[in-house]
Structures are given as C-alpha cells and as structure tokens.
mmCIF file of C-alpha atoms and ligand atoms in Angstrom:
data_model
loop_
_atom_site.group_PDB
_atom_site.id
_atom_site.type_symbol
_atom_site.label_atom_id
_atom_site.label_comp_id
_atom_site.label_asym_id
_atom_site.label_seq_id
_atom_site.Cartn_x
_atom_site.Cartn_y
_atom_site.Cartn_z
ATOM 1 C CA MET T 1 7.067 -53.773 -28.544
ATOM 2 C CA MET T 2 8.941 -51.627 -26.821
ATOM 3 C CA LEU T 3 5.306 -51.097 -23.662
ATOM 4 C CA GLU T 4 4.307 -54.333 -24.558
ATOM 5 C CA ASN T 5 1.186 -55.607 -21.457
ATOM 6 C CA GLN T 6 1.473 -51.778 -20.305
ATOM 7 C CA VAL T 7 -1.587 -49.514 -19.653
ATOM 8 C CA ALA T 8 -1.410 -45.975 -20.297
ATOM 9 C CA LEU T 9 -3.445 -43.340 -19.708
ATOM 10 C CA VAL T 10 -4.094 -39.557 -21.873
ATOM 11 C CA THR T 11 -6.315 -37.311 -21.499
ATOM 12 C CA GLY T 12 -7.720 -35.664 -24.310
ATOM 13 C CA ALA T 13 -7.201 -37.574 -26.759
ATOM 14 C CA GLY T 14 -9.545 -37.271 -29.355
ATOM 15 C CA LYS T 15 -7.778 -35.330 -31.455
ATOM 16 C CA GLY T 16 -4.872 -33.876 -31.673
ATOM 17 C CA ILE T 17 -1.037 -33.775 -29.338
ATOM 18 C CA GLY T 18 -3.260 -36.334 -27.085
ATOM 19 C CA LYS T 19 -4.978 -38.268 -30.070
ATOM 20 C CA ALA T 20 -1.452 -39.488 -31.747
ATOM 21 C CA ILE T 21 0.502 -40.097 -28.642
ATOM 22 C CA ALA T 22 -2.339 -42.331 -27.840
ATOM 23 C CA LEU T 23 -1.205 -43.808 -31.543
ATOM 24 C CA ALA T 24 1.876 -43.751 -30.148
ATOM 25 C CA LEU T 25 1.917 -46.018 -26.912
ATOM 26 C CA ALA T 26 -0.365 -47.661 -28.515
ATOM 27 C CA SER T 27 1.131 -48.658 -32.040
ATOM 28 C CA ASN T 28 4.212 -49.414 -29.032
ATOM 29 C CA GLY T 29 2.177 -52.020 -27.665
ATOM 30 C CA ALA T 30 0.947 -50.467 -24.767
ATOM 31 C CA ALA T 31 -3.289 -51.146 -24.076
ATOM 32 C CA VAL T 32 -4.451 -47.073 -24.130
ATOM 33 C CA ILE T 33 -7.065 -45.906 -21.857
ATOM 34 C CA VAL T 34 -8.245 -43.033 -25.060
ATOM 35 C CA ASN T 35 -9.704 -39.681 -22.640
ATOM 36 C CA TYR T 36 -12.263 -37.875 -23.969
ATOM 37 C CA ASN T 37 -14.295 -34.800 -23.302
ATOM 38 C CA GLY T 38 -16.387 -32.990 -25.251
ATOM 39 C CA SER T 39 -15.024 -34.727 -28.193
ATOM 40 C CA LYS T 40 -16.342 -38.671 -27.589
ATOM 41 C CA GLU T 41 -17.079 -39.825 -31.236
ATOM 42 C CA ARG T 42 -14.112 -38.372 -31.871
ATOM 43 C CA ALA T 43 -12.901 -40.810 -29.252
ATOM 44 C CA LYS T 44 -13.609 -43.877 -30.170
ATOM 45 C CA GLU T 45 -12.067 -42.838 -34.006
ATOM 46 C CA THR T 46 -8.602 -42.483 -31.849
ATOM 47 C CA VAL T 47 -10.434 -46.082 -30.730
ATOM 48 C CA ASN T 48 -10.969 -47.874 -33.869
ATOM 49 C CA GLN T 49 -6.952 -46.924 -35.367
ATOM 50 C CA ILE T 50 -5.849 -48.450 -32.929
ATOM 51 C CA GLN T 51 -7.320 -51.701 -32.675
ATOM 52 C CA GLU T 52 -7.711 -51.823 -37.184
ATOM 53 C CA ASN T 53 -3.613 -51.395 -36.732
ATOM 54 C CA GLY T 54 -3.962 -53.816 -34.322
ATOM 55 C CA GLY T 55 -3.355 -51.938 -30.838
ATOM 56 C CA LYS T 56 -6.132 -52.135 -27.447
ATOM 57 C CA ALA T 57 -7.519 -49.315 -26.201
ATOM 58 C CA GLU T 58 -10.839 -48.346 -24.988
ATOM 59 C CA ALA T 59 -12.688 -44.521 -25.199
ATOM 60 C CA ILE T 60 -13.798 -43.615 -21.201
ATOM 61 C CA GLY T 61 -15.387 -40.062 -20.721
ATOM 62 C CA CYS T 62 -14.059 -37.676 -17.876
ATOM 63 C CA ASN T 63 -13.908 -33.913 -16.612
ATOM 64 C CA VAL T 64 -10.069 -33.772 -15.708
ATOM 65 C CA ALA T 65 -11.395 -30.819 -13.882
ATOM 66 C CA ASP T 66 -13.687 -32.661 -11.415
ATOM 67 C CA PHE T 67 -11.998 -33.769 -8.752
ATOM 68 C CA ASN T 68 -14.363 -37.043 -8.185
ATOM 69 C CA SER T 69 -14.822 -37.827 -11.298
ATOM 70 C CA CYS T 70 -11.045 -38.309 -12.363
ATOM 71 C CA LYS T 71 -10.641 -40.645 -8.894
ATOM 72 C CA GLU T 72 -13.875 -42.504 -10.532
ATOM 73 C CA MET T 73 -12.144 -43.221 -14.044
ATOM 74 C CA LEU T 74 -8.955 -44.106 -11.664
ATOM 75 C CA GLU T 75 -10.623 -46.680 -9.912
ATOM 76 C CA ASP T 76 -12.269 -48.168 -12.829
ATOM 77 C CA VAL T 77 -8.996 -48.408 -15.480
ATOM 78 C CA ILE T 78 -6.702 -49.941 -12.256
ATOM 79 C CA SER T 79 -9.399 -52.162 -10.920
ATOM 80 C CA ARG T 80 -10.008 -53.454 -14.129
ATOM 81 C CA TYR T 81 -6.099 -53.862 -15.866
ATOM 82 C CA GLY T 82 -5.283 -53.907 -12.331
ATOM 83 C CA ARG T 83 -2.388 -51.948 -13.242
ATOM 84 C CA LEU T 84 -1.645 -48.530 -14.460
ATOM 85 C CA ASP T 85 1.574 -47.617 -15.839
ATOM 86 C CA ILE T 86 1.877 -44.691 -18.035
ATOM 87 C CA LEU T 87 -0.288 -41.437 -17.317
ATOM 88 C CA VAL T 88 -0.039 -38.805 -19.889
ATOM 89 C CA ASN T 89 -1.761 -35.330 -18.623
ATOM 90 C CA ASN T 90 -2.387 -34.099 -22.086
ATOM 91 C CA ALA T 91 -5.158 -32.501 -21.925
ATOM 92 C CA GLY T 92 -5.092 -28.485 -22.583
ATOM 93 C CA ILE T 93 -8.258 -25.898 -23.152
ATOM 94 C CA THR T 94 -6.467 -21.717 -23.642
ATOM 95 C CA LYS T 95 -9.315 -19.037 -23.426
ATOM 96 C CA ASP T 96 -6.489 -16.094 -24.142
ATOM 97 C CA ASN T 97 -7.298 -12.188 -23.854
ATOM 98 C CA LEU T 98 -4.308 -9.126 -22.516
ATOM 99 C CA LEU T 99 -4.433 -9.468 -18.355
ATOM 100 C CA MET T 100 -6.114 -6.699 -18.971
ATOM 101 C CA LYS T 101 -9.067 -7.775 -20.397
ATOM 102 C CA MET T 102 -8.841 -11.418 -18.953
ATOM 103 C CA SER T 103 -12.313 -12.303 -17.364
ATOM 104 C CA GLU T 104 -12.456 -14.572 -13.423
ATOM 105 C CA GLU T 105 -14.054 -17.122 -15.456
ATOM 106 C CA ASP T 106 -11.535 -17.727 -18.417
ATOM 107 C CA PHE T 107 -8.055 -17.404 -15.811
ATOM 108 C CA ASP T 108 -10.620 -19.977 -13.739
ATOM 109 C CA ALA T 109 -11.083 -22.282 -16.675
ATOM 110 C CA VAL T 110 -7.483 -22.230 -17.483
ATOM 111 C CA ILE T 111 -6.214 -22.957 -15.405
ATOM 112 C CA ASP T 112 -9.319 -25.900 -13.890
ATOM 113 C CA ILE T 113 -8.567 -27.735 -16.547
ATOM 114 C CA ASN T 114 -4.009 -27.485 -17.543
ATOM 115 C CA LEU T 115 -3.548 -27.396 -13.843
ATOM 116 C CA LYS T 116 -5.517 -29.340 -11.679
ATOM 117 C CA GLY T 117 -7.066 -31.388 -13.711
ATOM 118 C CA ALA T 118 -3.374 -33.343 -13.789
ATOM 119 C CA PHE T 119 -2.952 -32.687 -10.107
ATOM 120 C CA ASN T 120 -6.624 -34.809 -9.818
ATOM 121 C CA CYS T 121 -4.878 -37.580 -11.972
ATOM 122 C CA MET T 122 -1.931 -38.159 -10.254
ATOM 123 C CA LYS T 123 -2.936 -37.900 -7.326
ATOM 124 C CA HIS T 124 -5.324 -40.436 -8.398
ATOM 125 C CA VAL T 125 -2.587 -43.164 -9.895
ATOM 126 C CA ALA T 126 0.102 -42.473 -8.077
ATOM 127 C CA ARG T 127 -0.242 -44.846 -5.117
ATOM 128 C CA GLN T 128 -1.026 -47.636 -7.248
ATOM 129 C CA MET T 129 2.273 -46.338 -8.889
ATOM 130 C CA ILE T 130 3.686 -46.913 -5.788
ATOM 131 C CA LYS T 131 2.416 -50.142 -5.183
ATOM 132 C CA GLN T 132 3.358 -51.012 -8.492
ATOM 133 C CA LYS T 133 7.104 -49.409 -7.937
ATOM 134 C CA SER T 134 7.047 -48.346 -11.449
ATOM 135 C CA GLY T 135 4.959 -45.416 -12.809
ATOM 136 C CA ARG T 136 5.652 -42.754 -15.688
ATOM 137 C CA ILE T 137 3.896 -39.707 -15.649
ATOM 138 C CA ILE T 138 4.249 -36.961 -18.764
ATOM 139 C CA ASN T 139 2.860 -33.329 -18.643
ATOM 140 C CA ILE T 140 1.846 -32.176 -21.440
ATOM 141 C CA SER T 141 2.573 -27.895 -20.119
ATOM 142 C CA SER T 142 4.464 -25.531 -23.393
ATOM 143 C CA VAL T 143 6.774 -22.944 -24.007
ATOM 144 C CA SER T 144 4.772 -20.594 -22.913
ATOM 145 C CA GLY T 145 4.994 -21.304 -19.551
ATOM 146 C CA VAL T 146 8.184 -21.663 -19.867
ATOM 147 C CA ALA T 147 9.604 -18.215 -20.837
ATOM 148 C CA GLY T 148 5.403 -16.777 -20.489
ATOM 149 C CA ASN T 149 3.562 -14.776 -23.310
ATOM 150 C CA ALA T 150 1.877 -11.858 -23.946
ATOM 151 C CA GLY T 151 -1.897 -12.482 -24.298
ATOM 152 C CA GLN T 152 -2.061 -16.282 -21.949
ATOM 153 C CA ALA T 153 -1.616 -14.774 -17.832
ATOM 154 C CA ASN T 154 -4.356 -17.783 -18.160
ATOM 155 C CA TYR T 155 -2.959 -20.717 -20.453
ATOM 156 C CA SER T 156 0.850 -19.462 -18.798
ATOM 157 C CA ALA T 157 0.721 -19.595 -15.726
ATOM 158 C CA SER T 158 -1.131 -22.666 -15.198
ATOM 159 C CA LYS T 159 1.600 -24.020 -18.120
ATOM 160 C CA ALA T 160 4.651 -23.071 -15.776
ATOM 161 C CA GLY T 161 2.407 -24.588 -12.775
ATOM 162 C CA LEU T 162 2.674 -27.939 -14.095
ATOM 163 C CA ILE T 163 5.831 -27.738 -14.766
ATOM 164 C CA GLY T 164 5.945 -26.660 -10.265
ATOM 165 C CA LEU T 165 3.997 -29.272 -10.291
ATOM 166 C CA THR T 166 6.281 -31.652 -12.067
ATOM 167 C CA LYS T 167 9.399 -31.099 -9.927
ATOM 168 C CA THR T 168 7.678 -31.814 -6.853
ATOM 169 C CA ALA T 169 5.688 -35.257 -7.745
ATOM 170 C CA ALA T 170 9.144 -36.460 -9.358
ATOM 171 C CA LYS T 171 11.158 -35.970 -5.733
ATOM 172 C CA GLU T 172 8.555 -37.556 -4.519
ATOM 173 C CA LEU T 173 7.974 -40.324 -6.367
ATOM 174 C CA ALA T 174 11.148 -40.772 -7.813
ATOM 175 C CA SER T 175 12.600 -43.366 -4.831
ATOM 176 C CA ARG T 176 9.362 -45.092 -5.082
ATOM 177 C CA GLY T 177 11.002 -46.136 -9.279
ATOM 178 C CA ILE T 178 8.469 -43.436 -10.895
ATOM 179 C CA THR T 179 9.631 -41.188 -12.775
ATOM 180 C CA VAL T 180 7.570 -37.643 -13.612
ATOM 181 C CA ASN T 181 8.068 -35.118 -16.097
ATOM 182 C CA ALA T 182 7.034 -32.834 -18.791
ATOM 183 C CA ILE T 183 7.603 -31.514 -22.831
ATOM 184 C CA ALA T 184 6.834 -27.524 -23.096
ATOM 185 C CA PRO T 185 5.546 -27.771 -27.032
ATOM 186 C CA GLY T 186 5.752 -25.235 -28.863
ATOM 187 C CA PHE T 187 3.647 -24.308 -31.670
ATOM 188 C CA ILE T 188 1.885 -27.405 -32.943
ATOM 189 C CA GLN T 189 -0.357 -27.674 -35.427
ATOM 190 C CA THR T 190 -3.680 -28.846 -34.256
ATOM 191 C CA GLU T 191 -7.268 -27.375 -33.979
ATOM 192 C CA MET T 192 -6.092 -25.063 -30.540
ATOM 193 C CA THR T 193 -3.903 -23.189 -33.336
ATOM 194 C CA ASP T 194 -5.758 -24.119 -36.612
ATOM 195 C CA VAL T 195 -8.150 -20.726 -34.655
ATOM 196 C CA LEU T 196 -5.576 -18.339 -34.348
ATOM 197 C CA SER T 197 -5.078 -15.723 -36.793
ATOM 198 C CA ASP T 198 -2.659 -15.680 -39.823
ATOM 199 C CA ALA T 199 -0.588 -12.618 -37.539
ATOM 200 C CA ILE T 200 -0.123 -14.060 -35.110
ATOM 201 C CA LYS T 201 0.792 -17.218 -37.584
ATOM 202 C CA SER T 202 2.696 -15.236 -38.211
ATOM 203 C CA ALA T 203 4.868 -13.720 -35.586
ATOM 204 C CA ALA T 204 5.133 -16.654 -33.969
ATOM 205 C CA LEU T 205 6.811 -18.152 -37.252
ATOM 206 C CA GLU T 206 9.088 -15.934 -37.378
ATOM 207 C CA LYS T 207 11.078 -17.149 -33.762
ATOM 208 C CA ILE T 208 11.125 -20.074 -35.173
ATOM 209 C CA PRO T 209 14.876 -20.818 -35.798
ATOM 210 C CA MET T 210 13.550 -23.830 -37.937
ATOM 211 C CA LYS T 211 11.141 -21.581 -39.584
ATOM 212 C CA ARG T 212 8.258 -24.429 -39.283
ATOM 213 C CA PHE T 213 5.605 -25.162 -37.619
ATOM 214 C CA GLY T 214 5.168 -29.173 -35.557
ATOM 215 C CA GLU T 215 3.493 -31.512 -36.080
ATOM 216 C CA PRO T 216 1.552 -33.799 -32.900
ATOM 217 C CA GLU T 217 3.658 -37.374 -34.023
ATOM 218 C CA ASP T 218 6.560 -34.306 -33.180
ATOM 219 C CA ILE T 219 5.498 -34.686 -29.622
ATOM 220 C CA ALA T 220 3.865 -38.217 -29.151
ATOM 221 C CA GLN T 221 7.838 -39.101 -29.822
ATOM 222 C CA ALA T 222 8.864 -37.215 -27.078
ATOM 223 C CA VAL T 223 6.498 -39.175 -24.898
ATOM 224 C CA LEU T 224 7.326 -41.909 -25.730
ATOM 225 C CA PHE T 225 10.882 -42.111 -24.909
ATOM 226 C CA PHE T 226 9.619 -40.526 -21.594
ATOM 227 C CA ALA T 227 7.266 -43.352 -20.613
ATOM 228 C CA SER T 228 10.419 -45.959 -22.660
ATOM 229 C CA GLY T 229 12.872 -47.759 -20.706
ATOM 230 C CA ASN T 230 15.772 -45.182 -21.941
ATOM 231 C CA ALA T 231 14.298 -42.363 -20.364
ATOM 232 C CA LYS T 232 14.699 -45.229 -17.068
ATOM 233 C CA TYR T 233 17.131 -42.344 -14.997
ATOM 234 C CA ILE T 234 15.815 -38.955 -16.043
ATOM 235 C CA THR T 235 13.064 -37.231 -13.550
ATOM 236 C CA GLY T 236 11.459 -33.709 -13.090
ATOM 237 C CA GLN T 237 12.894 -32.164 -16.318
ATOM 238 C CA VAL T 238 10.816 -30.181 -18.790
ATOM 239 C CA ILE T 239 11.576 -30.452 -23.141
ATOM 240 C CA CYS T 240 11.217 -27.585 -26.081
ATOM 241 C CA VAL T 241 9.664 -29.300 -28.381
ATOM 242 C CA ASP T 242 9.754 -25.981 -30.690
ATOM 243 C CA GLY T 243 11.753 -26.270 -34.038
ATOM 244 C CA GLY T 244 14.319 -24.000 -31.079
ATOM 245 C CA MET T 245 11.455 -21.336 -30.344
ATOM 246 C CA VAL T 246 12.891 -21.664 -26.738
ATOM 247 C CA MET T 247 16.438 -21.857 -25.535
HETATM 248 P P1 NAP B 1 -6.976 -29.959 -28.564
HETATM 249 O O1 NAP B 1 -6.224 -30.438 -30.686
HETATM 250 O O2 NAP B 1 -7.667 -28.022 -28.479
HETATM 251 O O3 NAP B 1 -6.893 -30.680 -28.161
HETATM 252 C C1 NAP B 1 -7.217 -30.849 -26.484
HETATM 253 C C2 NAP B 1 -7.430 -31.483 -25.659
HETATM 254 O O4 NAP B 1 -7.728 -31.349 -24.313
HETATM 255 C C3 NAP B 1 -9.544 -32.782 -26.291
HETATM 256 O O5 NAP B 1 -8.887 -33.906 -26.800
HETATM 257 C C4 NAP B 1 -9.637 -32.458 -25.682
HETATM 258 O O6 NAP B 1 -10.852 -33.418 -25.112
HETATM 259 C C5 NAP B 1 -9.006 -32.301 -23.739
HETATM 260 N N1 NAP B 1 -9.524 -31.519 -23.219
HETATM 261 C C6 NAP B 1 -10.802 -30.237 -23.082
HETATM 262 N N2 NAP B 1 -10.214 -29.636 -21.592
HETATM 263 C C7 NAP B 1 -10.985 -31.045 -21.643
HETATM 264 C C8 NAP B 1 -11.069 -31.883 -20.106
HETATM 265 N N3 NAP B 1 -11.990 -30.981 -19.046
HETATM 266 N N4 NAP B 1 -11.236 -33.244 -19.947
HETATM 267 C C9 NAP B 1 -10.009 -33.863 -20.680
HETATM 268 N N5 NAP B 1 -10.406 -33.649 -22.030
HETATM 269 C C10 NAP B 1 -10.074 -32.325 -22.209
HETATM 270 O O7 NAP B 1 -5.013 -29.020 -28.976
HETATM 271 P P2 NAP B 1 -3.559 -29.555 -29.211
HETATM 272 O O8 NAP B 1 -3.201 -28.723 -29.539
HETATM 273 O O9 NAP B 1 -4.082 -31.423 -28.858
HETATM 274 O O10 NAP B 1 -3.311 -29.306 -27.422
HETATM 275 C C11 NAP B 1 -2.869 -30.801 -26.166
HETATM 276 C C12 NAP B 1 -1.680 -30.127 -25.603
HETATM 277 O O11 NAP B 1 -1.273 -29.676 -25.822
HETATM 278 C C13 NAP B 1 -2.857 -29.402 -24.226
HETATM 279 O O12 NAP B 1 -2.636 -29.331 -22.871
HETATM 280 C C14 NAP B 1 -2.562 -27.345 -24.132
HETATM 281 O O13 NAP B 1 -2.171 -26.373 -23.910
HETATM 282 C C15 NAP B 1 -0.010 -28.900 -25.252
HETATM 283 N N6 NAP B 1 -0.007 -27.643 -26.661
HETATM 284 C C16 NAP B 1 -0.547 -28.055 -27.676
HETATM 285 C C17 NAP B 1 0.281 -26.457 -28.365
HETATM 286 C C18 NAP B 1 -0.068 -26.490 -29.778
HETATM 287 O O14 NAP B 1 0.481 -25.351 -30.479
HETATM 288 N N7 NAP B 1 -0.718 -26.900 -30.359
HETATM 289 C C19 NAP B 1 1.462 -26.149 -27.696
HETATM 290 C C20 NAP B 1 2.213 -26.303 -26.464
HETATM 291 C C21 NAP B 1 1.517 -26.674 -25.867
HETATM 292 P P3 NAP B 1 -12.626 -32.487 -25.836
HETATM 293 O O15 NAP B 1 -12.734 -32.354 -26.863
HETATM 294 O O16 NAP B 1 -13.105 -34.169 -25.430
HETATM 295 O O17 NAP B 1 -13.075 -32.144 -24.093
#
C-alpha cells in the first residue's frame, strides 16, 4: 500500500473527478477526508464505497470559498488525525459566458471557489506540513488555465491563477519537504461537462488528438503519481491530462 498511514483531504469529493481521486487515494491506503459543499449524500456515498472496499474515509462539509470554514475544517482534521499528508484542491465550478456578457457576480463566484478556495486550504495546511517536514499539495487546474478558452474568462483566470499559486507555493515550501504540483485536465466526462451542448462537445472533440473525452480516473492516476514517492523530486509542475489537446 503506497499511501499506508497517510491522511489525505480532497475538496469536492462527492462526485466527478474528486470522487475518483478519493477512491484512488483510499485504495492505495490513505485515510481520506471527503469534503463536500452542497452534495452531502453524494459525499456519504463516496465514503461508503471506500469503506466497503476496506478503506478509511469520512465526509466533512465546508464551503472552500469561506476562509474561516476552511480554517475550522483543517484544524479539526489535523487535531483528530495528528497530521495531513496530501491536500488535493479539486473543488471547482463554471459560470460560462462571453466577457462582454459576464456579470461581476459570476466572475467573483468562480474566482472565490476555484482560486481563493485553494488558497484557503493551502494556507491552513502549510504550517502542519512544515512541522511534519513533508506534504503533497495537488491543485486541479484546467487546460483553460493554460491556453485560455473563449466563454470562460472567469474560469480560465481562476485556473491560470491556480498555476501561479502552485508555482509560488512550490518555491516557498520546497526546502521543507513539501511538493506542490498542478494537473490541468482537458475535457473529462463529469456532470460539469454533461450539461454542455452537443455543438460545444463536438467542437471540443475536434481539438483532441486522441479523439475521445477523458474519464475522472485518468485525473486520479495523475494525482496518485504526484502523491506517491515516485514524484518526490518533482515540484511546481503542471501536467496536462487531456488526450493531447494542449501541447
Ligand atoms: P463536478 O462534477 O461539477 O464537481 C465539482 C465538485 O466541486 C463537486 O464535488 C462540488 O461539491 C465541488 N464544489 C463546488 N463548489 C464548492 C465549494 N464552494 N466548496 C467545496 N466544494 C465545492 O465537476 P468535475 O468535472 O468533477 O470538476 C472537478 C475539478 O476538475 C474542478 O476544479 C474543475 O474545474 C476541474 N476540471 C474539470 C474538467 C472537466 O472536463 N470535467 C476539466 C478541467 C478541469 P458539492 O457538489 O458538494 O458542492
């Protein structure tokens, strides 16, 4: 078991990519904190699935956009488990529109969850990871943050910001035994992309050299790599998991 005795927290892990990440970390031996905001029942299902497979997990509700709630969640986890080895900032939303039509509220909402949410969690685990002299922080960005995407000014800005946050934290924390990396998924089949029109899906498919969409497990495997000892000399990097969409 590669992650035996390790404790991991995955934000937004009741469904989609977060759920696949939680399952993958747990099946490799980590005790997993399954964070949710709106989807309490789905988070419980993730926990049940992990426990049925013989793993350890619990669900904790917290809106990652709320600085104090993140502080409380992480203080609670660290005091009860005595450590936190892996933080995966996966929680994210979209509120797509063209720049000219985008409301201030929709811009702020996406930045607050996708970018500030990651800052809120990273800030509150950094001290503990420094104390442990070890830690893995993995941020789920997007190819939209790497290359931009028409109709996603708020989302692309949040995901590009997350890459800057990743690289800066990597530089600040490297000498303390902590790695910070990002994954930029391409088009992955989840509820986030299910709602897109057939026209948008066909246009996306056109841009993917592998000519198919990815699955949440494709992202989970990249997270597992960054969390594992195999990636111990890698920090501040961004891996696109996108079927070749951005290269
Ligand atoms: P999803 O199925 O819509 O899941 C989004 C997750 O984020 C949910 O678990 C949701 O939890 C959580 N979340 C949203 N707001 C939250 C908040 N304020 N506090 C805590 N959790 C919150 O989407 P997904 O496709 O799995 O996306 C997961 C991540 O991958 C996101 O960061 C997304 O931007 C990124 N990504 C996805 C794709 C793709 O093609 N699917 C591509 C690139 C990047 P609740 O339901 O409990 O609120």
